[in-house]
XYZ file of N, CA and C in Angstrom:
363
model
N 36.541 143.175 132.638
C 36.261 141.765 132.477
C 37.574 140.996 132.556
N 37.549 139.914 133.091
C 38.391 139.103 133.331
C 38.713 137.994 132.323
N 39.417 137.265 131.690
C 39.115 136.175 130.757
C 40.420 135.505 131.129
N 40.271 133.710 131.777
C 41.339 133.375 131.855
C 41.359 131.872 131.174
N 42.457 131.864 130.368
C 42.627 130.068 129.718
C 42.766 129.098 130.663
N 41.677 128.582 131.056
C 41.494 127.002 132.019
C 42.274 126.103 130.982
N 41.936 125.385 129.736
C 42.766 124.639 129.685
C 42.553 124.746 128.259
N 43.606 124.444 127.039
C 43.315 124.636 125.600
C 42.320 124.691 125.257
N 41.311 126.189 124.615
C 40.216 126.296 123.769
C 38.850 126.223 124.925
N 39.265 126.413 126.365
C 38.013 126.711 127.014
C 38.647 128.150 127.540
N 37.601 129.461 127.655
C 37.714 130.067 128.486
C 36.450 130.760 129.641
N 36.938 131.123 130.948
C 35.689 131.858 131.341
C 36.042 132.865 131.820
N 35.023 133.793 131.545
C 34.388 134.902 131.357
C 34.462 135.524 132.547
N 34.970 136.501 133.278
C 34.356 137.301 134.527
C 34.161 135.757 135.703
N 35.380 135.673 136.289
C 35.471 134.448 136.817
C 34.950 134.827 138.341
N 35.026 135.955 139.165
C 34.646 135.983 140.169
C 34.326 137.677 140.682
N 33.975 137.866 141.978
C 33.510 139.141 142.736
C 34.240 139.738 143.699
N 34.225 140.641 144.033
C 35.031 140.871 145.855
C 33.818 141.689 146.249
N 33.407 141.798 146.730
C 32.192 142.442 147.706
C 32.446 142.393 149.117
N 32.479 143.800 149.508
C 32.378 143.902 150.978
C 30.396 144.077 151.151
N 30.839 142.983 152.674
C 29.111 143.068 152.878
C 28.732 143.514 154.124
N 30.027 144.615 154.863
C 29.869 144.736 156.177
C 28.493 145.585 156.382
N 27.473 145.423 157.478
C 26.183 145.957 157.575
C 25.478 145.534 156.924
N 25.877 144.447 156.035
C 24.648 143.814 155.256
C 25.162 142.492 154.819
N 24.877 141.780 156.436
C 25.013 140.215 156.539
C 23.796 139.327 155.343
N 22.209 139.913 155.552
C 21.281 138.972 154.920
C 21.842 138.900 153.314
N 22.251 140.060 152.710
C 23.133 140.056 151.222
C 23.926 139.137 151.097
N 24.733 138.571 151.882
C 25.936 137.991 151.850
C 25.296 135.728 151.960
N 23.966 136.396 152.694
C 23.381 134.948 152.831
C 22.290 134.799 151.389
N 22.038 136.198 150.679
C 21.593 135.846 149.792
C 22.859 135.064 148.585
N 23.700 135.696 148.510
C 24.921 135.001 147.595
C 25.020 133.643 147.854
N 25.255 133.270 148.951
C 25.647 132.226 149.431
C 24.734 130.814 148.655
N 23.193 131.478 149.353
C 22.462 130.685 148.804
C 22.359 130.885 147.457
N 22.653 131.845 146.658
C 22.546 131.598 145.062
C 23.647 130.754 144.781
N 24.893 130.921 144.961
C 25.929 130.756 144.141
C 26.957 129.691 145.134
N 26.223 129.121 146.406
C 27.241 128.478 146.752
C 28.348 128.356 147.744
N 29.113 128.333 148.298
C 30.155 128.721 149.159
C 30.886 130.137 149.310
N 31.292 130.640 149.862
C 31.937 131.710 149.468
C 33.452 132.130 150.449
N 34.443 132.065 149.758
C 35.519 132.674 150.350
C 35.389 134.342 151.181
N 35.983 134.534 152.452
C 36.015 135.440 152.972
C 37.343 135.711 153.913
N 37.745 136.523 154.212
C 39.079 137.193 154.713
C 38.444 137.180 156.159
N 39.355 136.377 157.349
C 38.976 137.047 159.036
C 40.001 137.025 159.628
N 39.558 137.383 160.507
C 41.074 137.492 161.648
C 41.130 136.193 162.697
N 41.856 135.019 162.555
C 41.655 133.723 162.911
C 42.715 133.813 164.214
N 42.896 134.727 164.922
C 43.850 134.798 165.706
C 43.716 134.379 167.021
N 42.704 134.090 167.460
C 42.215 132.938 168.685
C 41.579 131.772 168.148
N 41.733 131.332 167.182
C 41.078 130.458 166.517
C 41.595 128.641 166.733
N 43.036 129.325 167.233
C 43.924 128.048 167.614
C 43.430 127.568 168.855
N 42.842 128.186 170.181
C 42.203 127.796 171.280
C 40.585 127.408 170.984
N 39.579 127.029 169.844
C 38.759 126.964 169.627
C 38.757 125.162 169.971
N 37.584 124.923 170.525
C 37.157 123.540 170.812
C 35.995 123.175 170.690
N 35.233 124.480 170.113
C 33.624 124.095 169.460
C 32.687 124.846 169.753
N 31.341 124.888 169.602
C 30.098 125.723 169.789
C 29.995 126.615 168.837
N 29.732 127.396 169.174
C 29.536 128.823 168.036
C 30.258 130.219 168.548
N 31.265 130.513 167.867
C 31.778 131.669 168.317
C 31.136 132.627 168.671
N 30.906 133.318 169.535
C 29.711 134.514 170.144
C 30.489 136.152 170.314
N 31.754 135.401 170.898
C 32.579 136.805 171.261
C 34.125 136.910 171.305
N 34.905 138.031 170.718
C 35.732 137.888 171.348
C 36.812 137.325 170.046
N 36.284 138.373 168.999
C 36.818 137.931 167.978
C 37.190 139.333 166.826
N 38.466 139.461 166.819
C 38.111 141.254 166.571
C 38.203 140.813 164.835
N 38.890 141.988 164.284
C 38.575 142.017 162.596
C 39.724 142.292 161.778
N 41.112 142.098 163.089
C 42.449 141.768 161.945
C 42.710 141.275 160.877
N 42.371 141.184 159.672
C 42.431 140.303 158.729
C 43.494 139.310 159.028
N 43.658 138.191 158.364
C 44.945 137.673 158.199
C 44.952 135.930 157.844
N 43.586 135.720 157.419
C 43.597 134.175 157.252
C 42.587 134.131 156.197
N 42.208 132.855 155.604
C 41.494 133.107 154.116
C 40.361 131.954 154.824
N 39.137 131.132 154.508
C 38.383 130.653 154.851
C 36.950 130.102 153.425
N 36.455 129.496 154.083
C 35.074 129.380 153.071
C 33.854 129.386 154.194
N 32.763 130.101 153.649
C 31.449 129.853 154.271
C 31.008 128.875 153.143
N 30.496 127.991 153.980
C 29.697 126.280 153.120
C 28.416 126.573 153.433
N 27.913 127.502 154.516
C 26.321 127.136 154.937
C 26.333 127.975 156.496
N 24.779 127.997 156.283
C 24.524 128.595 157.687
C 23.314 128.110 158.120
N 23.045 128.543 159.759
C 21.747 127.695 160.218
C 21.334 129.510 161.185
N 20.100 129.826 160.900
C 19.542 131.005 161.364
C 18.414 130.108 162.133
N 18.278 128.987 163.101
C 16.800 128.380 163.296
C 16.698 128.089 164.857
N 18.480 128.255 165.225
C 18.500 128.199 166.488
C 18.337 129.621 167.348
N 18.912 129.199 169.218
C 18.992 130.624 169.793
C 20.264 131.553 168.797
N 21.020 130.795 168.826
C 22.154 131.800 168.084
C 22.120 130.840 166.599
N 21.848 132.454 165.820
C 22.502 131.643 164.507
C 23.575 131.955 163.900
N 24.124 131.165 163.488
C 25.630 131.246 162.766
C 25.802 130.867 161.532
N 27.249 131.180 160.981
C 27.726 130.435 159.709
C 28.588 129.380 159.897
N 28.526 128.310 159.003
C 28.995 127.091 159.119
C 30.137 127.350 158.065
N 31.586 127.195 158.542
C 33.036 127.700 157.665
C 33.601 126.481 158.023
N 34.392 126.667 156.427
C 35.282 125.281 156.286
C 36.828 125.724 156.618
N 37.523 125.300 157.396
C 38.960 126.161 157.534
C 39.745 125.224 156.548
N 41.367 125.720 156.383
C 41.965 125.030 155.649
C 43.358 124.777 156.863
N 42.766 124.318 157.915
C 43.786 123.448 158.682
C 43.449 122.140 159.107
N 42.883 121.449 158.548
C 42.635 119.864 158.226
C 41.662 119.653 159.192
N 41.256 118.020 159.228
C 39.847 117.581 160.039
C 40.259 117.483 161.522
N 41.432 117.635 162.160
C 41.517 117.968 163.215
C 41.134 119.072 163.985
N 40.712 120.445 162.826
C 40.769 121.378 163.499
C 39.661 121.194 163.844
N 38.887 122.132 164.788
C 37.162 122.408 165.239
C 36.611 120.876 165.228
N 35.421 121.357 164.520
C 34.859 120.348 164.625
C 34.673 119.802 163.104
N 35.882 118.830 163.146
C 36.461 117.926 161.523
C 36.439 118.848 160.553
N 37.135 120.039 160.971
C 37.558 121.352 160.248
C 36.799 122.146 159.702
N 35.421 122.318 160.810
C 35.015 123.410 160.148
C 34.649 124.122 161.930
N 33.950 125.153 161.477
C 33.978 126.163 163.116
C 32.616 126.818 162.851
N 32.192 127.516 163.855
C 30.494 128.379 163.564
C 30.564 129.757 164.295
N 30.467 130.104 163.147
C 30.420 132.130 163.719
C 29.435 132.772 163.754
N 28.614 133.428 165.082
C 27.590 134.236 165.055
C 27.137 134.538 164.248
N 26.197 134.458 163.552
C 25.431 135.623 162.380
C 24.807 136.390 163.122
N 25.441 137.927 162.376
C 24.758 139.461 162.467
C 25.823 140.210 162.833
N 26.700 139.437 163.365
C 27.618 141.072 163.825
C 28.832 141.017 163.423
N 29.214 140.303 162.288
C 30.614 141.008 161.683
C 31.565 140.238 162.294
N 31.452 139.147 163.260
C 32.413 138.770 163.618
C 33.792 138.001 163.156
N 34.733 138.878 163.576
C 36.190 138.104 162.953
C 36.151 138.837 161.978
N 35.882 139.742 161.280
C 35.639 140.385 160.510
C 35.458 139.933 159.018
N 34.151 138.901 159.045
C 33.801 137.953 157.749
C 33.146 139.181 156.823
N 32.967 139.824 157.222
C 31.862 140.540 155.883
C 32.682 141.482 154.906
N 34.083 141.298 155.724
C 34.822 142.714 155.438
C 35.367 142.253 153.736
N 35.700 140.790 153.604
C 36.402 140.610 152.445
C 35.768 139.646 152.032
N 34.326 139.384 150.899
C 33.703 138.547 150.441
C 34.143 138.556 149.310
N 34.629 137.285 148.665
C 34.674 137.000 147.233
C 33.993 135.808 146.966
N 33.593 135.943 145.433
C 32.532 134.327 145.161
C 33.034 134.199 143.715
N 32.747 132.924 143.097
C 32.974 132.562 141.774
C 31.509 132.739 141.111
N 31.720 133.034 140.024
C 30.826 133.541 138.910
C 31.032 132.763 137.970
N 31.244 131.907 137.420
C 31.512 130.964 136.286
C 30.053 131.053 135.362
N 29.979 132.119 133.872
C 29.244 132.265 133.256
C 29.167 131.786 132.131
N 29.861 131.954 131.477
C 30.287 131.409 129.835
C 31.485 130.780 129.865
N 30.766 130.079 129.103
C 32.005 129.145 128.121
C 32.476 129.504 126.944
N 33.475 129.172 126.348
C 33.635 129.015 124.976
C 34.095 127.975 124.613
C-alpha cells in the first residue's frame, strides 16, 4: 500500500495501478470507462510527422514518451483511442491524436497506469 501526504492532515490511500493490458485491449476500455483517463507509455517516434486521421500503421512499440487516453470511439470503420499528448494544441489535432483500437499500436497496452483515489482521511 501506498500512503502519500497531499497536503497537512489529508492522506490517500493506494493512489494508483500499473497494469499491462497487452492482448487485452476491451480490459483496458473497461478501466477507462470506470475510472476515467488513463496514462500509458508508447513509442511516439513518428509522431512528429503526424497531421491527423487515425493512426492505422506503422507504429512499432519502443517505449519512450508518456501520454493520456481521454476516450475512445469503437462506432466507426476503424475504431480508435482518442489521446491527449503533452506537446501543446498545436500538435495533431489541438493536441490530441487517434490510435487504432485492437492491435497494440505504439505499444499503448504495454504500460497502463490509472489513479485510484479511495480514501480519505
Amino acid at each position: 500500500m501506498i500512503t502519500a501526504d497531499v497536503r497537512e492532515g489529508t492522506y490517500v490511500k493506494q493512489p494508483y495501478g500499473l497494469i499491462c493490458f497487452q492482448g487485452q485491449e476491451i480490459e483496458m476500455l473497461k478501466l477507462l470507462a470506470q475510472h476515467g483517463p488513463i496514462a500509458v507509455a508508447v513509442d511516439a517516434t513518428t509522431w512528429h510527422n503526424y497531421i491527423g486521421g487515425i493512426i492505422q500503421f506503422h507504429c512499432s512499440s519502443n517505449i519512450n514518451h508518456a501520454v493520456q487516453i481521454v476516450g475512445y470511439d469503437l462506432t466507426g470503420d476503424v475504431p480508435y483511442y482518442i489521446i491527449r499528448n503533452s506537446w501543446g494544441a498545436d500538435f495533431g489535432d489541438h493536441g490530441f491524436i487517434y490510435i487504432k483500437y485492437g492491435e497494440n499500436l505504439c505499444g499503448l497496452t504495454v504500460e497502463v497506469s490509472h489513479l485510484n483515489v479511495t480514501d480519505y482521511q
